[in-house]
Short mmCIF file of C-alpha atoms in Angstrom, two decimals:
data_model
loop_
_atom_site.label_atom_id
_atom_site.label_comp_id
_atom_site.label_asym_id
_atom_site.label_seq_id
_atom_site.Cartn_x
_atom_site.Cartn_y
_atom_site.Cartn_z
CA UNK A 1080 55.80 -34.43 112.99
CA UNK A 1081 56.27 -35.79 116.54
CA UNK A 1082 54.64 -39.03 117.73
CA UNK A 1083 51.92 -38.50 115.14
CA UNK A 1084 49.60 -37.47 118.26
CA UNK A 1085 47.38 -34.41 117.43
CA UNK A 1086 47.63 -33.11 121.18
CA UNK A 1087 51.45 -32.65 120.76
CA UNK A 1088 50.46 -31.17 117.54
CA UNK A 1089 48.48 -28.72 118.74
CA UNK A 1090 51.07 -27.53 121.65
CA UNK A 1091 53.64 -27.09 119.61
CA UNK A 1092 51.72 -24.62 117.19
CA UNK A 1093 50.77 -23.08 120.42
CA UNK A 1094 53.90 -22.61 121.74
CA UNK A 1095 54.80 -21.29 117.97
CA UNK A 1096 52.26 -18.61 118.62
CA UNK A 1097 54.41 -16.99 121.18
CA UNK A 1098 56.98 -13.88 120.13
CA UNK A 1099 60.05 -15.60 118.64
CA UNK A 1100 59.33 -19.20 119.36
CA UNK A 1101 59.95 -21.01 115.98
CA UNK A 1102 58.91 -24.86 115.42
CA UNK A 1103 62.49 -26.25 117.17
CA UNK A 1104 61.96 -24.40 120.22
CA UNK A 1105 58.16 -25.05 120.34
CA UNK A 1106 59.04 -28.93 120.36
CA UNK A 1107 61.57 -28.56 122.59
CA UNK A 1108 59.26 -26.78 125.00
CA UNK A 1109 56.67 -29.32 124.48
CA UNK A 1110 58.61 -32.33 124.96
CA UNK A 1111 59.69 -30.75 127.91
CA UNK A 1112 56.84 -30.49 129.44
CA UNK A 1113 55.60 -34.06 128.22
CA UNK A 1114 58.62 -35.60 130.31
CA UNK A 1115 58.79 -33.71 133.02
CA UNK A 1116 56.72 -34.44 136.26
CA UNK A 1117 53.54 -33.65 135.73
CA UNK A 1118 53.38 -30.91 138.49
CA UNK A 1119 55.35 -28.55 136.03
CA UNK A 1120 53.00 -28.75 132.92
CA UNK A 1121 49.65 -27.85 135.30
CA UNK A 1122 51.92 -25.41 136.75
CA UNK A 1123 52.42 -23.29 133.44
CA UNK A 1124 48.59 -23.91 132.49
CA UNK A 1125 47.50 -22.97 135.76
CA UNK A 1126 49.63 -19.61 135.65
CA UNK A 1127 48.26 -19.03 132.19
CA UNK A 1128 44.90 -19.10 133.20
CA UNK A 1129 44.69 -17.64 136.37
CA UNK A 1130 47.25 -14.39 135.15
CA UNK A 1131 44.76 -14.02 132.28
CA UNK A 1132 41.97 -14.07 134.31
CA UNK A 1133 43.24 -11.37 137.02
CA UNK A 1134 45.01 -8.74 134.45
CA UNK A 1135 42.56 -6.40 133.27
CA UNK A 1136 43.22 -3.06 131.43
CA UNK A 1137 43.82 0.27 134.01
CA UNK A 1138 40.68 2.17 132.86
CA UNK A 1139 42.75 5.36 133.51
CA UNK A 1140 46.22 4.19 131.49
CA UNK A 1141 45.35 1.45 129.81
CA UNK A 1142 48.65 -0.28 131.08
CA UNK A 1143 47.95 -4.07 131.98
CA UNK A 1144 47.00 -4.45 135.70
CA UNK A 1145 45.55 -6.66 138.56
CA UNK A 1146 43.94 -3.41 140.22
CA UNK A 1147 42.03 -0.88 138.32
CA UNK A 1148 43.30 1.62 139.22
CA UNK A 1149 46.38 0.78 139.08
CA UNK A 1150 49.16 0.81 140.81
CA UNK A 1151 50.98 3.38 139.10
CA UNK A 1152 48.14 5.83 138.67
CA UNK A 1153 46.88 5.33 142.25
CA UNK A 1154 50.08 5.83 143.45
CA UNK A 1155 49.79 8.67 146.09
CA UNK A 1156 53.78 9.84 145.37
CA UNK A 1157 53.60 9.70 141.46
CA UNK A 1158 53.81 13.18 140.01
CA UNK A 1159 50.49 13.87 138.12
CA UNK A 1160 51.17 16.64 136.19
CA UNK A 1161 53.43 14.50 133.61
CA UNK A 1162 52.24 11.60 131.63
CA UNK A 1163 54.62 9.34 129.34
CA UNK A 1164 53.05 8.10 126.42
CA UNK A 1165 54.13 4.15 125.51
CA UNK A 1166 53.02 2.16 122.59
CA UNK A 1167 52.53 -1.07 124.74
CA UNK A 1168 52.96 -2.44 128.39
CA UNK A 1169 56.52 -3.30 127.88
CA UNK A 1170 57.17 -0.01 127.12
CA UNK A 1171 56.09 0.67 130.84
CA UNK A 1172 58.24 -2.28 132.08
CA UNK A 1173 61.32 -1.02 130.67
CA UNK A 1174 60.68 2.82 132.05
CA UNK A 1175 59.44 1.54 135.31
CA UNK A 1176 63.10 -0.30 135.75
CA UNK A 1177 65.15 2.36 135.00
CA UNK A 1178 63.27 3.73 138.31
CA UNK A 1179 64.39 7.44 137.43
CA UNK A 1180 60.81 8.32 135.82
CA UNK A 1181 58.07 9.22 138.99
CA UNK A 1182 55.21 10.90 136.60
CA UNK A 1183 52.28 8.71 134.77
CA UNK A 1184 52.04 6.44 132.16
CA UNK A 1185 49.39 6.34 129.33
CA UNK A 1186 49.81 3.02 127.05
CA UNK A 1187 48.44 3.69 123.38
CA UNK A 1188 48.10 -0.12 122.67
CA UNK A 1189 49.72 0.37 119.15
CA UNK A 1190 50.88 3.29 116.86
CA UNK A 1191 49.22 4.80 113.91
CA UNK A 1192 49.73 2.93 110.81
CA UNK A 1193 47.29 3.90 108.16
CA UNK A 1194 48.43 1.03 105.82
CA UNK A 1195 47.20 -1.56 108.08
CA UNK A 1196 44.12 0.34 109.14
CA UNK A 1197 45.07 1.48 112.45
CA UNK A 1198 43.88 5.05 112.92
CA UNK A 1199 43.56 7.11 115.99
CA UNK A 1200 40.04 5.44 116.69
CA UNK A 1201 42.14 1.88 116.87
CA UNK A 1202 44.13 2.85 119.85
CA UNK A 1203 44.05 4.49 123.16
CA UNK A 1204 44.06 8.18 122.09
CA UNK A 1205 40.90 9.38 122.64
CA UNK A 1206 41.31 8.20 126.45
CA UNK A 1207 44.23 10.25 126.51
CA UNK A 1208 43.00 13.14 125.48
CA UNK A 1209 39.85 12.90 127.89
CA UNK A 1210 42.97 13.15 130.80
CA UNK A 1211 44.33 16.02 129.27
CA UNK A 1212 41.58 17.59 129.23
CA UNK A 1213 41.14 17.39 132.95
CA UNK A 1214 44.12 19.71 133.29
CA UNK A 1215 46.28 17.77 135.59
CA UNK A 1216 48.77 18.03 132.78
CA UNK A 1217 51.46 19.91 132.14
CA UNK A 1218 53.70 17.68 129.94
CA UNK A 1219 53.67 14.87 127.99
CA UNK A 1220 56.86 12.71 127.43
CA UNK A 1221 55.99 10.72 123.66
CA UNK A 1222 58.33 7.75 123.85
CA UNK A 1223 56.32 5.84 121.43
CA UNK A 1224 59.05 3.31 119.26
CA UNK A 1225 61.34 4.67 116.62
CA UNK A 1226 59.83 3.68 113.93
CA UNK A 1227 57.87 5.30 111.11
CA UNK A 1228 54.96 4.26 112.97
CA UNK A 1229 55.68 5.32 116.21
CA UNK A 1230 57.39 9.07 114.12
CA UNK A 1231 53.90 9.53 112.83
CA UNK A 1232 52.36 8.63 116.21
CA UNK A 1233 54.49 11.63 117.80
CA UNK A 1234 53.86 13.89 115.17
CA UNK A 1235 49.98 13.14 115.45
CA UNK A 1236 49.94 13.61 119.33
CA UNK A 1237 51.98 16.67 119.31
CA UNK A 1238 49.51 18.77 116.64
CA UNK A 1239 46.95 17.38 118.71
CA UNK A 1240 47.93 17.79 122.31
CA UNK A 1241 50.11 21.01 121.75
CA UNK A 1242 45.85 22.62 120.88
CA UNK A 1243 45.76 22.00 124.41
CA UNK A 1244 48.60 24.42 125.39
CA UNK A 1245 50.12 21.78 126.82
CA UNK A 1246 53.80 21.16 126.66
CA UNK A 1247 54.44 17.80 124.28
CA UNK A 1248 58.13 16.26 124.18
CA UNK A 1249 59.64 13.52 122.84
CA UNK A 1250 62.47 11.04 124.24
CA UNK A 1251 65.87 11.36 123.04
CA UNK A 1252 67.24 9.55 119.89
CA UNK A 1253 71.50 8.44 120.49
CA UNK A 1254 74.42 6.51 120.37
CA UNK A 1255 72.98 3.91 123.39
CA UNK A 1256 75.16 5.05 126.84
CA UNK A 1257 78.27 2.37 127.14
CA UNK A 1258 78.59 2.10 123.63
CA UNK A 1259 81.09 3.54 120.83
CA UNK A 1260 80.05 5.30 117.58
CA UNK A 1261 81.61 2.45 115.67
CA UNK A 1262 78.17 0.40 116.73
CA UNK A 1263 75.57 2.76 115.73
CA UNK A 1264 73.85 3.14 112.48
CA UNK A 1265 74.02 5.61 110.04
CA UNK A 1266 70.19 7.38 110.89
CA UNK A 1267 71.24 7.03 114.83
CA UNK A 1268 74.23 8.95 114.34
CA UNK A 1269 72.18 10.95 112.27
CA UNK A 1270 69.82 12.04 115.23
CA UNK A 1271 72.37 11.81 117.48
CA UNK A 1272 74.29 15.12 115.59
CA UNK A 1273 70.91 16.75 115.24
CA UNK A 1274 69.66 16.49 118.83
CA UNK A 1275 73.01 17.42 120.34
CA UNK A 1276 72.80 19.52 123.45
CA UNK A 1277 75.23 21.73 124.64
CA UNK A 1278 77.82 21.11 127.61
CA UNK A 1279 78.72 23.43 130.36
CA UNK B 989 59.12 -6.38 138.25
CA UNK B 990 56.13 -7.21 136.04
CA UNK B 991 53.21 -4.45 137.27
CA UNK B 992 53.42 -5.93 140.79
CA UNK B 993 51.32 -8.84 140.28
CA UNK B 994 51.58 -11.82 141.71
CA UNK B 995 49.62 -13.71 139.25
CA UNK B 996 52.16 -12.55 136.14
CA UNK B 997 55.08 -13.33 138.40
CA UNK B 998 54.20 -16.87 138.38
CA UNK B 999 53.51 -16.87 134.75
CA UNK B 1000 56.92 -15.33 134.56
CA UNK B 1001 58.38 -17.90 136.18
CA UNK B 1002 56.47 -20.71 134.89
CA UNK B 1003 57.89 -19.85 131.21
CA UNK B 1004 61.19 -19.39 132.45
CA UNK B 1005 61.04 -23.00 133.49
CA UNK B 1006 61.07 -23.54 129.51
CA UNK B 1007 64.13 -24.84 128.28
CA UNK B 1008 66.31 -21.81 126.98
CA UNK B 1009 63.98 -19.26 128.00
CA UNK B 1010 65.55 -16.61 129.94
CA UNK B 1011 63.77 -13.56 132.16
CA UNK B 1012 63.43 -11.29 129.07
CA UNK B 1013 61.53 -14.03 126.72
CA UNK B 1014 59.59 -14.83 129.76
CA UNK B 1015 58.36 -11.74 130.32
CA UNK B 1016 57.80 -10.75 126.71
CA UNK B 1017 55.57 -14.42 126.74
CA UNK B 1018 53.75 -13.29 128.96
CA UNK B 1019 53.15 -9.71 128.16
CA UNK B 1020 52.27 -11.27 124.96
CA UNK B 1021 49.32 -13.72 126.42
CA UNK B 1022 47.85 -11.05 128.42
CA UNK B 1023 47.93 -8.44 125.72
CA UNK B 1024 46.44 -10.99 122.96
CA UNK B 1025 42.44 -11.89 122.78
CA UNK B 1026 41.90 -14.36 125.52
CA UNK B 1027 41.53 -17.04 123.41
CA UNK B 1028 45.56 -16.86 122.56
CA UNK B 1029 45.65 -17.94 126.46
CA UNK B 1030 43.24 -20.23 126.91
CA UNK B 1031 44.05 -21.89 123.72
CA UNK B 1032 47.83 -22.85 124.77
CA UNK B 1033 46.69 -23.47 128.37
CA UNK B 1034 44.27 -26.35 127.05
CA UNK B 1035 46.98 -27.12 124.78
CA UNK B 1036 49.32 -28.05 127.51
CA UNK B 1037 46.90 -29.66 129.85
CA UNK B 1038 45.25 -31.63 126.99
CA UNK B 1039 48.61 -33.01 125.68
CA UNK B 1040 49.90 -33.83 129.60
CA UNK B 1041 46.89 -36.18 129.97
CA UNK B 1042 46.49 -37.75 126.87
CA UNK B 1043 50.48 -38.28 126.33
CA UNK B 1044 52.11 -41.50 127.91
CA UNK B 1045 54.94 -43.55 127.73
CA UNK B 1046 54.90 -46.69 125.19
CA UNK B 1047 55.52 -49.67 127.57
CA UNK B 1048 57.50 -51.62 125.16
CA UNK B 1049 59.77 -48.72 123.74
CA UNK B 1050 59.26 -46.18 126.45
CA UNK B 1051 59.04 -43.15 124.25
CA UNK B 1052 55.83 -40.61 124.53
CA UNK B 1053 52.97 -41.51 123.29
CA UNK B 1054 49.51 -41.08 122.72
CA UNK B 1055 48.58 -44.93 122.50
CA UNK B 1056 50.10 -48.13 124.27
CA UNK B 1057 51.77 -49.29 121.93
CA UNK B 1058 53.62 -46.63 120.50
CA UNK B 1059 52.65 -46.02 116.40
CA UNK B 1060 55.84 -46.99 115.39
CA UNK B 1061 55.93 -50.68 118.08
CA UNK B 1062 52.42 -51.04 116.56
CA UNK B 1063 53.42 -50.95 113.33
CA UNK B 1064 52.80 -53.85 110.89
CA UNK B 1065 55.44 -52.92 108.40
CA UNK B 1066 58.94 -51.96 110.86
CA UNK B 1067 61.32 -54.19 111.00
CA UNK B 1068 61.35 -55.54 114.19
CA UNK B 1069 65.11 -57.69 114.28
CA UNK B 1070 66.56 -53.69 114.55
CA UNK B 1071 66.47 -51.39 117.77
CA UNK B 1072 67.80 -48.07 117.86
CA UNK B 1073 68.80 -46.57 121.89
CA UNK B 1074 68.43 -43.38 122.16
CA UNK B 1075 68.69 -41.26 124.93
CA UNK B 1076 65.60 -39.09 124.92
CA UNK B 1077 62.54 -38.92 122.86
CA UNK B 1078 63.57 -36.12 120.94
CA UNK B 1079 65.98 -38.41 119.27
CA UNK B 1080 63.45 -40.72 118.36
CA UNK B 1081 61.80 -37.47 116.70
CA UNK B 1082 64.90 -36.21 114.89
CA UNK B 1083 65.95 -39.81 113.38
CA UNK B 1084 62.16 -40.19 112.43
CA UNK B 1085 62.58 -36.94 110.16
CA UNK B 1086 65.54 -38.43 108.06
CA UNK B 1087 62.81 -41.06 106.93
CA UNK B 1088 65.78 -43.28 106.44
CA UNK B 1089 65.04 -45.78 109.32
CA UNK B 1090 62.65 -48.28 109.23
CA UNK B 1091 63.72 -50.28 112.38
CA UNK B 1092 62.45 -49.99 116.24
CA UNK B 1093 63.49 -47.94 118.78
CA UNK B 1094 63.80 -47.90 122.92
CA UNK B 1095 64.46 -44.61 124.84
CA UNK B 1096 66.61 -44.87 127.62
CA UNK B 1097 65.19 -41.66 129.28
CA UNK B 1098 68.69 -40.56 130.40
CA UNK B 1099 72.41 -42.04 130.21
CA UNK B 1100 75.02 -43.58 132.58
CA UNK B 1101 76.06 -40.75 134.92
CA UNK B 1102 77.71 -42.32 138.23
CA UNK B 1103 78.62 -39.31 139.70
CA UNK B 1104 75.02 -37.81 139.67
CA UNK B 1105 73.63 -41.06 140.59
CA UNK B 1106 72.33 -42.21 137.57
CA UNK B 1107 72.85 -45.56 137.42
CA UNK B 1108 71.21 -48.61 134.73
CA UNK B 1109 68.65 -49.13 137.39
CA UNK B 1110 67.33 -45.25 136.97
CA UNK B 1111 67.23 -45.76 132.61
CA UNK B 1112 65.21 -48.59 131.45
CA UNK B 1113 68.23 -50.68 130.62
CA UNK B 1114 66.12 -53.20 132.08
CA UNK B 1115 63.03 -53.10 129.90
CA UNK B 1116 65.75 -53.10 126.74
CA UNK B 1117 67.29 -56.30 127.93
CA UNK B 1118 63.93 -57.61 128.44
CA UNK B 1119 62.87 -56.91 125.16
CA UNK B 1120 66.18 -58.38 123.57
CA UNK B 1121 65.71 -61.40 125.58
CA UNK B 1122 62.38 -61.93 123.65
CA UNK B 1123 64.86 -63.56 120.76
CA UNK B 1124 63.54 -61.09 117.85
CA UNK B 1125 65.76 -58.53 117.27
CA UNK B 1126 69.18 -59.34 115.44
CA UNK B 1127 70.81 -55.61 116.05
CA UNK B 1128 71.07 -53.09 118.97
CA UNK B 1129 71.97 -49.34 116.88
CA UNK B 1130 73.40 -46.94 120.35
CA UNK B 1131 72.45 -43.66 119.37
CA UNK B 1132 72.91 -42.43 122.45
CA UNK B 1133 74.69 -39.05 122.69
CA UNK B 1134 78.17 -37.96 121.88
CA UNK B 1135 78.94 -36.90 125.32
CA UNK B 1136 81.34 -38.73 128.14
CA UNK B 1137 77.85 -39.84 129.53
CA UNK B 1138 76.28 -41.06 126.60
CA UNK B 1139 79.92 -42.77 125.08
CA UNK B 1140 79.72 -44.15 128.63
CA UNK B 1141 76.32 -45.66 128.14
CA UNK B 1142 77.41 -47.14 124.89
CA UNK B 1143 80.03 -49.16 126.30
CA UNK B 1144 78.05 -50.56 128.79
CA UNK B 1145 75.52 -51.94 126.67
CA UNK B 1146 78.12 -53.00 124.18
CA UNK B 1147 78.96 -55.05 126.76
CA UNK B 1148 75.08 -56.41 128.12
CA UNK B 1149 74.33 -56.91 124.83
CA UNK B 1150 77.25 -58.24 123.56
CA UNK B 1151 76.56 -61.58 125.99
CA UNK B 1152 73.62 -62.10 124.76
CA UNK B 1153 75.07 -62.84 121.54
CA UNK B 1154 73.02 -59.77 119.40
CA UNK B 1155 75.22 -57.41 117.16
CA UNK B 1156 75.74 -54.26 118.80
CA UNK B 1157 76.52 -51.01 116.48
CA UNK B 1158 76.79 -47.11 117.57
CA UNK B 1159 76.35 -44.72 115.00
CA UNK B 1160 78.86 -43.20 113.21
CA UNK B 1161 80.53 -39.45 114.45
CA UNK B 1162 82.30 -37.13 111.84
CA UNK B 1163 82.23 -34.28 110.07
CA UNK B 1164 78.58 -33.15 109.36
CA UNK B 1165 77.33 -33.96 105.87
CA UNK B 1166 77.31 -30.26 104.28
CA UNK B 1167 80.22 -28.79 106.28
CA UNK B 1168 83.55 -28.22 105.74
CA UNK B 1169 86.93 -29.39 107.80
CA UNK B 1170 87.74 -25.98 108.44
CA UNK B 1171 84.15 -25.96 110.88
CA UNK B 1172 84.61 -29.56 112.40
CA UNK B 1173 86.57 -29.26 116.35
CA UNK B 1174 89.27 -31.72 116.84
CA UNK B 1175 87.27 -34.34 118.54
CA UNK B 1176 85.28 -34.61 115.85
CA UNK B 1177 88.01 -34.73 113.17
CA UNK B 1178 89.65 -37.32 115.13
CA UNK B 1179 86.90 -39.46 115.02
CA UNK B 1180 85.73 -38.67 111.38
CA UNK B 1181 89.74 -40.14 110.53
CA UNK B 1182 89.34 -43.14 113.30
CA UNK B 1183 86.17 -43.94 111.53
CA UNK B 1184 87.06 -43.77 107.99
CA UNK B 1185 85.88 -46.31 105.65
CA UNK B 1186 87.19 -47.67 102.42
CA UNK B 1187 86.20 -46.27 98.89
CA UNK B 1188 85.49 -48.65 96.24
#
């Protein structure tokens, strides 16, 4: 334990709370901030608070926004007719910076995982369908993760959305561009042969 | 960029301020605090606030703590004829875990390093000499780092101390208890041969 004080106690096991901080870094971070000027401890608090207390959910997305709606869907250039389907906001972030996507976003908040209770009532599908059934819509882009959760997700969606008549895809599963076969796993290899496309 | 918000920019940027936390653990920190119940947020924002004002320095050892003096200064049963320098708290915190050291310490808050203008005047050289001129301690321990700044530190105290007639000692460098030559770098090994000691 450090300095047997039950305030550095309790930062440290909140610092451990965040994504792949274990108990070294969460010390570090929180003697950090304990000798550093004061200034730069209120400024982290402060920016905790006050992002928390702007970001609300897009009540058309679901993505993570300051604006409802957001900036995305209230875009005027943003092609409506396509949405991409994301597990969670970081799946938006990393589209959104590969700045070659210009359609909409919907953010599921999770994938379907009956083991753990999560069924389509636990995440943002019924929202999505409500959009689709607008009939803006012509495609939908599933890039949910690729895992059996996020399979089972896509496989869901597209029985469900393809009722609709509308046209359901899914992204593409390779060898990562800039890399050599030698670095790839067996089951991405795998889906790399299977979802080969044809040149010239 | 984060969903062009201002208010998750400076969150952004307030964890990157962490030590060895880059743009991508930033973000996914924050994406992680404004995704979670609210509580998750408010929870390490108190955290950090709560610790920064309760957390002070010990004004006889000068490491953090929560009461003046320190637990381990205040201490009925360390022995108090022992001080080991370190350079930062976190060395007080990591010899505290081997349980093997039952003496007192003083944190220097930095080391010797002329040619970014720390001199002894910006450590609290001054406050150790103090302390040693109170006539109770028998043994100085330098702990301080095995760097050129920290070796440099070591000398000059070994040579303060040294006139005030008190035994000064720095801890011994070598191959890591566990490890094997093949893993130790040359510096090391040289010292580990420098510093050998007699068997039986």
């Amino acid at each position: 334990m450090l300095f047997e004080s039950p305030s550095v106690e309790r930062l440290v096991e909140a610092f451990r709370r965040l994504p792949g901080v274990g108990k070294r870094s969460a010390e570090r971070h929180a003697l950090h901030l304990l000798s550093a000027p004061p200034e730069e401890a209120q400024f982290l608090s402060e920016a905790i608070r006050d992002a928390r207390e702007r970001i609300t959910t897009c009540s058309t997305c679901c993505n993570l926004t300051e604006t409802d709606p957001c900036p995305i869907c209230a875009h005027p250039n943003r092609d409506k007719s396509t949405i991409c389907v994301v597990e969670r906001p970081s799946g938006v972030m990393a589209i959104e910076k590969g700045a070659s996507y210009c359609g909409l976003y919907h953010v599921l908040n999770g994938a379907l995982n009956p083991l753990e209770g999560v069924g389509p009532d636990e995440i943002t599908v019924g929202r999505l369908m409500a959009r689709l059934k607008q009939g803006e819509v012509n495609e939908v882009i599933v890039a949910t993760n690729a895992t059996a959760e996020g399979e089972a997700t896509a496989m869901y969606l597209s029985r469900q959305i393809g009722e609709l008549g509308i046209t359901v895809s899914r992204i593409a599963h390779g060898v990562p561009m800039g890399s050599g076969l030698e670095f790839a796993d067996n089951v991405t290899l795998s889906h790399a042969l299977q979802g080969r496309t044809r040149l010239g």
